[in-house]
Short mmCIF file of C-alpha atoms in Angstrom, two decimals:
data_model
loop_
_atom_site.label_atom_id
_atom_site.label_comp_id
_atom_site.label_asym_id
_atom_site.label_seq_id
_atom_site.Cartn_x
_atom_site.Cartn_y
_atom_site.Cartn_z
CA UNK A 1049 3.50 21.78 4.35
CA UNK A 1050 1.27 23.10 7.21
CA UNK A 1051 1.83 21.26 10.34
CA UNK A 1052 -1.89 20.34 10.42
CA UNK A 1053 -1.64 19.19 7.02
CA UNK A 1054 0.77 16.44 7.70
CA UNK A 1055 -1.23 15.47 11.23
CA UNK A 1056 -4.39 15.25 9.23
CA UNK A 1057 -2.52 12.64 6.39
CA UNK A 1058 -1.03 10.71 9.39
CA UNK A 1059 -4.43 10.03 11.07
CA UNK A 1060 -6.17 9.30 8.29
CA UNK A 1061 -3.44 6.43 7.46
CA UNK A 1062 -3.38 5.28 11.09
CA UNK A 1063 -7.50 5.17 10.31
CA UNK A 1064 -7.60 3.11 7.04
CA UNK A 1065 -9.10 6.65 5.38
CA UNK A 1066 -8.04 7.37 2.06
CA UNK A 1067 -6.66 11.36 1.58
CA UNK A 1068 -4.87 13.22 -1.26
CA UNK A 1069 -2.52 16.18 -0.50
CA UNK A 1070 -2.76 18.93 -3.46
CA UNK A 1071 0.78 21.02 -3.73
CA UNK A 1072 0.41 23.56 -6.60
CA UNK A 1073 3.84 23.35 -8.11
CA UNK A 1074 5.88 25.70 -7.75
CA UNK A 1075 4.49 27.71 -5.58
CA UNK A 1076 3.45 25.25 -2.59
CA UNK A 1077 -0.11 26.23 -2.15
CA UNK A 1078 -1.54 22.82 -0.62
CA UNK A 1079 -5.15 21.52 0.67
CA UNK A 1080 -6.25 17.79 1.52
CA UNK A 1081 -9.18 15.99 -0.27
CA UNK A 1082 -10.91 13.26 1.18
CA UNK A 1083 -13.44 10.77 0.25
CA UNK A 1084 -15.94 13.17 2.10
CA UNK A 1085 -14.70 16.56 0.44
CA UNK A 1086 -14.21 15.57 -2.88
CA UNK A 1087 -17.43 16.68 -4.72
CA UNK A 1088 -16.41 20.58 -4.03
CA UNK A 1089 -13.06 20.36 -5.36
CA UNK A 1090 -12.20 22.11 -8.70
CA UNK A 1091 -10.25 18.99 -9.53
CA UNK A 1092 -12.72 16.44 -8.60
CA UNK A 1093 -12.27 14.25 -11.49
CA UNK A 1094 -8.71 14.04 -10.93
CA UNK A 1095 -8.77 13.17 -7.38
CA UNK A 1096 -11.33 10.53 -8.07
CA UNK A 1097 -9.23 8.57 -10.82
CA UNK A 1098 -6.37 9.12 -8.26
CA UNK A 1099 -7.71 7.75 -5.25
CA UNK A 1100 -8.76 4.47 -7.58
CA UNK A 1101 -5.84 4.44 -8.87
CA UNK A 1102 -3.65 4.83 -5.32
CA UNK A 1103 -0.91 6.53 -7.95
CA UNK A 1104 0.52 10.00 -6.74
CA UNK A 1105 1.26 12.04 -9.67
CA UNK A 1106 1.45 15.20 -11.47
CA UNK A 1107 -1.70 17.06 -12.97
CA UNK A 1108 -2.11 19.46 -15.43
CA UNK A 1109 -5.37 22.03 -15.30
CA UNK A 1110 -5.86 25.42 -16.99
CA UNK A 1111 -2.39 26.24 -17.01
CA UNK A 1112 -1.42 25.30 -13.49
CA UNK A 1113 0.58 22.22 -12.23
CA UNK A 1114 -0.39 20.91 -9.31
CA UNK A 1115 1.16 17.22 -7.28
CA UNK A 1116 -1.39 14.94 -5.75
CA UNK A 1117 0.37 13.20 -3.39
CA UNK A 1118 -2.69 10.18 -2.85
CA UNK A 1119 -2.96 7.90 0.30
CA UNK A 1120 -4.81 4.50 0.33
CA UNK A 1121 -4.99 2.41 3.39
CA UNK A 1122 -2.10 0.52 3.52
CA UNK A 1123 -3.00 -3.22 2.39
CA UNK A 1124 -3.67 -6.07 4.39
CA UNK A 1125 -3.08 -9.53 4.52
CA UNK A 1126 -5.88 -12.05 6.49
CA UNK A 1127 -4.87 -15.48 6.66
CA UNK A 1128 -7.12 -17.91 7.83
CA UNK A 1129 -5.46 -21.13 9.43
CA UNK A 1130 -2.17 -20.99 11.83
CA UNK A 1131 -0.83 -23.78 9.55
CA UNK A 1132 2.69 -24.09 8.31
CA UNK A 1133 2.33 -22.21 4.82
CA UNK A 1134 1.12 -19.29 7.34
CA UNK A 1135 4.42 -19.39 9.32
CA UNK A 1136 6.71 -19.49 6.13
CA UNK A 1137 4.42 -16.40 4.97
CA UNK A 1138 4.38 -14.51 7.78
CA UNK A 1139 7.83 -13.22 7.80
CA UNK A 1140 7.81 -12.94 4.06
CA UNK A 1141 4.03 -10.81 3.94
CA UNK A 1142 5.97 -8.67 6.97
CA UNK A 1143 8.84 -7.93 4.54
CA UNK A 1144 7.32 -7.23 1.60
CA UNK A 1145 4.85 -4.30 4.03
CA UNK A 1146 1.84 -6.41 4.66
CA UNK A 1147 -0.23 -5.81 7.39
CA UNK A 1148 -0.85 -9.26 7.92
CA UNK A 1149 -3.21 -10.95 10.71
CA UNK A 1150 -3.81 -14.77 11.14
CA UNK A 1151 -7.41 -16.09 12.16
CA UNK A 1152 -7.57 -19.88 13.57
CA UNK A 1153 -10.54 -21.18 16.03
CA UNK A 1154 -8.17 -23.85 16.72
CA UNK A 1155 -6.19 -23.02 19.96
CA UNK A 1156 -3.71 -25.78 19.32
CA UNK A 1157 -2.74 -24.23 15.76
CA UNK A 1158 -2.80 -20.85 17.01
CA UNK A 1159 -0.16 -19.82 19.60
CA UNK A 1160 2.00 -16.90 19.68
CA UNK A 1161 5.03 -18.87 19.66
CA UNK A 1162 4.41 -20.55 16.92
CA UNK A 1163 3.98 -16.87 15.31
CA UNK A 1164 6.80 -14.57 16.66
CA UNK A 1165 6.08 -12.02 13.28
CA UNK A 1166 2.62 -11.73 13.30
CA UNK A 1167 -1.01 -11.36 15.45
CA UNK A 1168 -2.80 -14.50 15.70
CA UNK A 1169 -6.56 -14.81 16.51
CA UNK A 1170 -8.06 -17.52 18.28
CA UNK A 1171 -11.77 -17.49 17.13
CA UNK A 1172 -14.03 -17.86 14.01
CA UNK A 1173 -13.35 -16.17 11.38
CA UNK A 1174 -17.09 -15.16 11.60
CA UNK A 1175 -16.42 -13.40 14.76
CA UNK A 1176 -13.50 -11.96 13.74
CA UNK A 1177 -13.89 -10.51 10.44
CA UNK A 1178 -16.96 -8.19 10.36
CA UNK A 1179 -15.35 -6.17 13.58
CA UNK A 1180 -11.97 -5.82 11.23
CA UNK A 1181 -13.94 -4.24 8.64
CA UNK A 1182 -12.04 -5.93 5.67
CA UNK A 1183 -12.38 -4.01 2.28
CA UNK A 1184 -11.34 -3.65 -0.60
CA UNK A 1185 -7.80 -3.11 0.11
CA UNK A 1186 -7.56 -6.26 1.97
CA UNK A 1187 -6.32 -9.55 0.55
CA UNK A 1188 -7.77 -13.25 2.61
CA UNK A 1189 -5.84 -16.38 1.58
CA UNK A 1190 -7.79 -19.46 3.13
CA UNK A 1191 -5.38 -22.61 4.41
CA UNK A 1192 -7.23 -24.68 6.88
CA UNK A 1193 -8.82 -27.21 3.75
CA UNK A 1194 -11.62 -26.88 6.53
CA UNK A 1195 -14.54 -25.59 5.28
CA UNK A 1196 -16.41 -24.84 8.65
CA UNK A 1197 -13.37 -22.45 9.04
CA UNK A 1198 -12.87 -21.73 5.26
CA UNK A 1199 -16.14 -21.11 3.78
CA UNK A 1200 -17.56 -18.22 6.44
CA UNK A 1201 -14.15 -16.33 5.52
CA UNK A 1202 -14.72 -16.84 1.80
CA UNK A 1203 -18.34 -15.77 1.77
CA UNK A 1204 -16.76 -11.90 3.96
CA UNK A 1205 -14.32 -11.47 1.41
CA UNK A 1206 -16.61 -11.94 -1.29
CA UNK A 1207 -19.08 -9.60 0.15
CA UNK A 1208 -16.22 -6.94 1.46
CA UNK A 1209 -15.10 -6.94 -2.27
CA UNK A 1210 -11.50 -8.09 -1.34
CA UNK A 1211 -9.08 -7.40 -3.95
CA UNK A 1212 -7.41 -10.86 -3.58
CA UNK A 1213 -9.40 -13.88 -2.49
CA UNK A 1214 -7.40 -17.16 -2.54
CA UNK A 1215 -8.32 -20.74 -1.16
CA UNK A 1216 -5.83 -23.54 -0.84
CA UNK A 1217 -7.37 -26.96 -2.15
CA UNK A 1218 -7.21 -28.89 -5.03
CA UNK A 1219 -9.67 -28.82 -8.10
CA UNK A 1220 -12.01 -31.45 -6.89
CA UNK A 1221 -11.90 -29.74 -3.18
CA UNK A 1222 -12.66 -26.36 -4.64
CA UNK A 1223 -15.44 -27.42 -6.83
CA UNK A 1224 -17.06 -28.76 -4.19
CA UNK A 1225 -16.57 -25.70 -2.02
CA UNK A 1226 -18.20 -23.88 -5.24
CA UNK A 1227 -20.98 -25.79 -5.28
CA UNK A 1228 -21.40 -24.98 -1.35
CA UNK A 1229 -21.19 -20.98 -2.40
CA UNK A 1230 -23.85 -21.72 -4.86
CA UNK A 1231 -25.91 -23.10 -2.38
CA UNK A 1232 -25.79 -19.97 -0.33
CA UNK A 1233 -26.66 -17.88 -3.09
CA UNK A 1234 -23.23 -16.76 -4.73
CA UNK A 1235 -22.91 -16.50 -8.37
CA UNK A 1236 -20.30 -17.49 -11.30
CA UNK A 1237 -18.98 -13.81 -11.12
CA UNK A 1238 -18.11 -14.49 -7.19
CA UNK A 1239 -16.86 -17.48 -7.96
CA UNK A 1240 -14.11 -15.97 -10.37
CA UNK A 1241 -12.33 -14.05 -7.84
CA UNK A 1242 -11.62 -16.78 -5.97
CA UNK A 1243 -7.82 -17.89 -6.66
CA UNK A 1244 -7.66 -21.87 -6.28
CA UNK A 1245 -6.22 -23.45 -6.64
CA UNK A 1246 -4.43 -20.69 -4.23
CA UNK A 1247 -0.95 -19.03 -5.64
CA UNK A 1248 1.18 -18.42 -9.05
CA UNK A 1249 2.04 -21.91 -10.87
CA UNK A 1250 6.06 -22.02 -10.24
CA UNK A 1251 5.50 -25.35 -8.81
CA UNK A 1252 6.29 -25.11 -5.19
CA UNK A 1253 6.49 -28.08 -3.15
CA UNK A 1254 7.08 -26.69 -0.04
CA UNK A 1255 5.44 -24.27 3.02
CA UNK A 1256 7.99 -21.44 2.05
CA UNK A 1257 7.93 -21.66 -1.74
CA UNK A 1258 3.74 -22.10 -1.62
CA UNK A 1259 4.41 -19.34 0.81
CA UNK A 1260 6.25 -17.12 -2.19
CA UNK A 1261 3.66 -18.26 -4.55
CA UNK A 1262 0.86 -16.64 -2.75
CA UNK A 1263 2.59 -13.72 -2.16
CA UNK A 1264 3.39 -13.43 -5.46
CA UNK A 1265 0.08 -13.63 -6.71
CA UNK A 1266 -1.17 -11.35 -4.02
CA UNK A 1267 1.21 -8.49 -5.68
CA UNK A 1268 0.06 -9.75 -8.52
CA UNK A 1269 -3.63 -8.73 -7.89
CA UNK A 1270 -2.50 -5.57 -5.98
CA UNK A 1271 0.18 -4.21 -8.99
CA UNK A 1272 -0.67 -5.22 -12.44
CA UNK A 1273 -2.60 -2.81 -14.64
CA UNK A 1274 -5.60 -5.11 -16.32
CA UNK A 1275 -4.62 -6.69 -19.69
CA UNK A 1276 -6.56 -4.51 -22.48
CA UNK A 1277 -8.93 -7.97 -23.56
CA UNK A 1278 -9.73 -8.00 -18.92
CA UNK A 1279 -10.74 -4.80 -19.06
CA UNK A 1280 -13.35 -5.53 -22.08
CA UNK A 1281 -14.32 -8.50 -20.80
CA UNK B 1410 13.42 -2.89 8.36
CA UNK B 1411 12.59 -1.03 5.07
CA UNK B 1412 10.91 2.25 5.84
CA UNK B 1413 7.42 2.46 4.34
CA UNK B 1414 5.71 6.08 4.05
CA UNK B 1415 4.36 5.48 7.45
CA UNK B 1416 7.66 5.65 9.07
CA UNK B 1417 8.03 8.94 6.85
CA UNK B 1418 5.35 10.86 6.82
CA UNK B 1419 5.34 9.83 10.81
CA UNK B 1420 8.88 10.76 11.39
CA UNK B 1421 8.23 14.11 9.67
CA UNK B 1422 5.59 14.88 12.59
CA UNK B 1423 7.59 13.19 15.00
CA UNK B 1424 10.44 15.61 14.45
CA UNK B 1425 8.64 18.66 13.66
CA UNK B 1426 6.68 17.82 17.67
CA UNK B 1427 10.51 17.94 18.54
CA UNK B 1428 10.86 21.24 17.30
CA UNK B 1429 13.36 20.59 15.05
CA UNK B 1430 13.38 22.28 11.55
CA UNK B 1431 11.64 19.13 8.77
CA UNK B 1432 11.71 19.26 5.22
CA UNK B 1433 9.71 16.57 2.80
CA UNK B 1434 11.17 15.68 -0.38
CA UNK B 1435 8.50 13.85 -2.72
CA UNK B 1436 9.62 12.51 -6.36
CA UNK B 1437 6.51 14.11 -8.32
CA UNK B 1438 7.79 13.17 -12.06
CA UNK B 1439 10.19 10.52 -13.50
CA UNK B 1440 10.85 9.79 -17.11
CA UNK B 1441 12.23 6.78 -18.56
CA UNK B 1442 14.16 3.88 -15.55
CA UNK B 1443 13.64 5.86 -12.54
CA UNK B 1444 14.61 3.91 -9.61
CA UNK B 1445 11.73 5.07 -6.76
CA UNK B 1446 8.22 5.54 -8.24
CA UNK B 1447 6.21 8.99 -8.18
CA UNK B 1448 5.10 9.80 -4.74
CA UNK B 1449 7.90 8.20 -2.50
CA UNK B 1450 9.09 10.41 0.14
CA UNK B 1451 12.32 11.50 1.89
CA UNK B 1452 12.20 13.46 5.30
CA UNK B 1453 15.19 15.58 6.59
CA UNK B 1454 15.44 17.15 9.89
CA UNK B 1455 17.54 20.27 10.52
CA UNK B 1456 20.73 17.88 11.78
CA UNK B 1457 20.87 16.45 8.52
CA UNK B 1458 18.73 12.92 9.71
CA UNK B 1459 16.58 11.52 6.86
CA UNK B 1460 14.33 8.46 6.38
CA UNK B 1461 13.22 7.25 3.34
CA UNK B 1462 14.29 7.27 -0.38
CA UNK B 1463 14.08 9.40 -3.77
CA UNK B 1464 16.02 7.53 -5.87
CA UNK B 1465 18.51 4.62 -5.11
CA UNK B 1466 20.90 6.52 -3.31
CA UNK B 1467 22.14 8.50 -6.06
CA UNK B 1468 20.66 11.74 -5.31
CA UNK B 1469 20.06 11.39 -1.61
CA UNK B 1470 23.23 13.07 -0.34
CA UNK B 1471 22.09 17.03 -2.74
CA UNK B 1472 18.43 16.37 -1.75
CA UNK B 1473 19.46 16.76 1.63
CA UNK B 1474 21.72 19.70 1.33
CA UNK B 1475 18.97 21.06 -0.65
CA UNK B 1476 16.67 20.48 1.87
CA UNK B 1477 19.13 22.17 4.66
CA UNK B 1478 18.40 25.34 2.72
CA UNK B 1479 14.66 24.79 2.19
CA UNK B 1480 14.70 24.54 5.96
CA UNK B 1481 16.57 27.88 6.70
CA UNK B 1482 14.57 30.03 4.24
CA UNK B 1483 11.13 28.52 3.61
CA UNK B 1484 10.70 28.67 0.42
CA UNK B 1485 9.83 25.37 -1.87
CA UNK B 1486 12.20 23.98 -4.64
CA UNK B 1487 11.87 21.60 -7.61
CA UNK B 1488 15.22 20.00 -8.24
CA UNK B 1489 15.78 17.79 -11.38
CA UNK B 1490 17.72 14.73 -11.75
CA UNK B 1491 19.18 12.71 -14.58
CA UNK B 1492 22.04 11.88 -17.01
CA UNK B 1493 20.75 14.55 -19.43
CA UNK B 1494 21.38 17.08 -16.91
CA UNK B 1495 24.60 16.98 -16.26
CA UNK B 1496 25.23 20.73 -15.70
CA UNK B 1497 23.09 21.61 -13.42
CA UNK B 1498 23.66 18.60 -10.91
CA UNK B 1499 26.38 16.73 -9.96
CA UNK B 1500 24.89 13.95 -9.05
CA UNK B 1501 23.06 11.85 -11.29
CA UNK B 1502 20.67 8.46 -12.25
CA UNK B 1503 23.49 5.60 -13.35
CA UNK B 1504 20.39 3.73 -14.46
CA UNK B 1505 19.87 6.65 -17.43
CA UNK B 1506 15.85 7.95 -16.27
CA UNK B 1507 15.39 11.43 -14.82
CA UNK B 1508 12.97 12.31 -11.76
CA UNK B 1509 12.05 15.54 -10.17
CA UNK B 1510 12.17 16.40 -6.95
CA UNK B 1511 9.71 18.87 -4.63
CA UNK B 1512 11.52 19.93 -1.25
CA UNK B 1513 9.09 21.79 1.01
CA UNK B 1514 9.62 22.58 4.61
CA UNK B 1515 7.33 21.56 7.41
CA UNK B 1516 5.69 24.07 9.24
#
């Protein structure tokens, strides 16, 4: 691989920019595809399945082999509320690669010391979240049971197309904060990529096994091919 | 910590800026149990340092003497692992799936 080659797939990870590397195998011949470059290269429709995909893999065209080797932003994990499912997940989310970030207007809640693993954010999630540029790639689980903290972090991740989107709350508490959504013009299709109430049903009792059960779910949403009847649907 | 491909692909340029000789292996094809998915990288520099994985730690120690070689000549290999295979490699997958390997040198 060219030495420029490998810089370029470094910065664009660093950058959140999604690249492939194409290796004709066996000879070695390589070139990078991005986003930008894609519509001019002879294997356009393979790139583009790959990139939504994020799989590397072998492809087979007119007799040659070639490797894409594809690179998605690495995922991220916003929480919103410095609360104590947040510090049981924080060390967890680190572990399992998560580029995890905690958002909590309330200075008490969040301190640095009370989050050794992690960056915490002092402000509105408001404030915070548009400069972040959260996408698609990005997974928000909401703990505060606030919804003046809750709700504007909800209604970004919605818009930003999150892949994961989980609120902590029971039934009654998230019907209500449906009804709120509704108000501000989201729809029934919004509403079902919410995850609430939040995590897998292995029925944790405490911080660190709610903690799991989020996690869980949010490899859940990030791993699992669609079930044949989701994809119809 | 684990090493993700960050660290990799990173340590690759890191040690290549060194001016030390790099080679990247990548597993482009399994069959059957493999134990690292398509795509995962292992770097090698010319003193025999790598970081990352190919398999789980089965293969690691001829993918680096492969990759000794692929740094002293230049030219790209595909090396094939698995339990069907036993004459060509002496190491194999106890976990019965085959991958394949592609070694290329940085630079």
């Amino acid at each position: 691989m060219r030495p420029d080659l490998l810089a370029a797939l470094n910065e664009a990870r660093v950058n959140r920019r999604a690249a492939v590397l194409v290796t004709e195998i066996p000879g070695g011949a390589q070139r990078l595809v991005t986003p930008e470059t894609l519509a001019d290269d002879p294997l356009h429709d393979a790139i583009d399945a790959a990139l939504r995909s994020g799989k590397s893999g072998m492809v087979e065209q007119d007799g040659a082999s070639v490797f894409l080797t594809v690179q998605v932003p690495p995922v991220r994990l916003v929480v919103i509320g410095a609360v104590h499912i947040s510090q049981a997940l924080a060390p967890m989310a680190k572990l399992a690669g998560f580029d995890m970030t905690i958002i909590d207007p309330r200075t008490a809640f969040a301190t640095p010391e009370r989050f050794p693993d992690v960056p915490v954010i002092a402000e509105w999630p408001e404030t915070v979240l548009p400069p972040m540029k959260i996408d698609r790639y990005t997974a928000i689980a909401c703990f505060t049971h606030d919804p003046k903290i809750d709700d504007p972090a909800l209604e970004e991740a919605l818009r930003a197309e999150c892949f994961y989107v989980g609120a902590l709350g029971s039934r009654k508490t998230h019907g209500k904060r449906l009804e709120r959504l509704a108000a501000k013009g989201f729809t029934p299709d919004d509403f079902a990529r919410i995850r609430a109430p939040i995590g897998l049903d292995i029925g944790a009792v405490t911080p660190s096994e709610i903690a799991v059960s989020v996690l869980g779910e949010i490899i859940l949403a990030l791993r699992k091919k669609p079930l044949r009847v989701e994809k119809a649907a | 910590m684990l090493a993700s491909d960050d660290d990799i692909l990173g340590q690759a340029e890191a040690w290549t800026k060194q001016g030390k000789g790099v080679a990247l292996a990548t597993v482009i094809e399994t069959w059957g149990s493999a134990p690292r998915p398509t795509g995962s990288h292992l770097a090698i520099d010319s003193d025999g340092h790598f970081l990352g994985s190919v398999s789980g730690g089965c293969v690691e120690g001829d993918v680096v003497t492969e990759a000794l070689d692929v740094i002293a000549d230049g030219k790209p290999r595909v090396l094939e692992f698995g339990v069907a295979d036993e004459t060509a490699w002496r190491a194999g997958l106890s976990c019965g799936g085959r991958i394949r390997v592609y070694v290329e040198r940085i630079g």
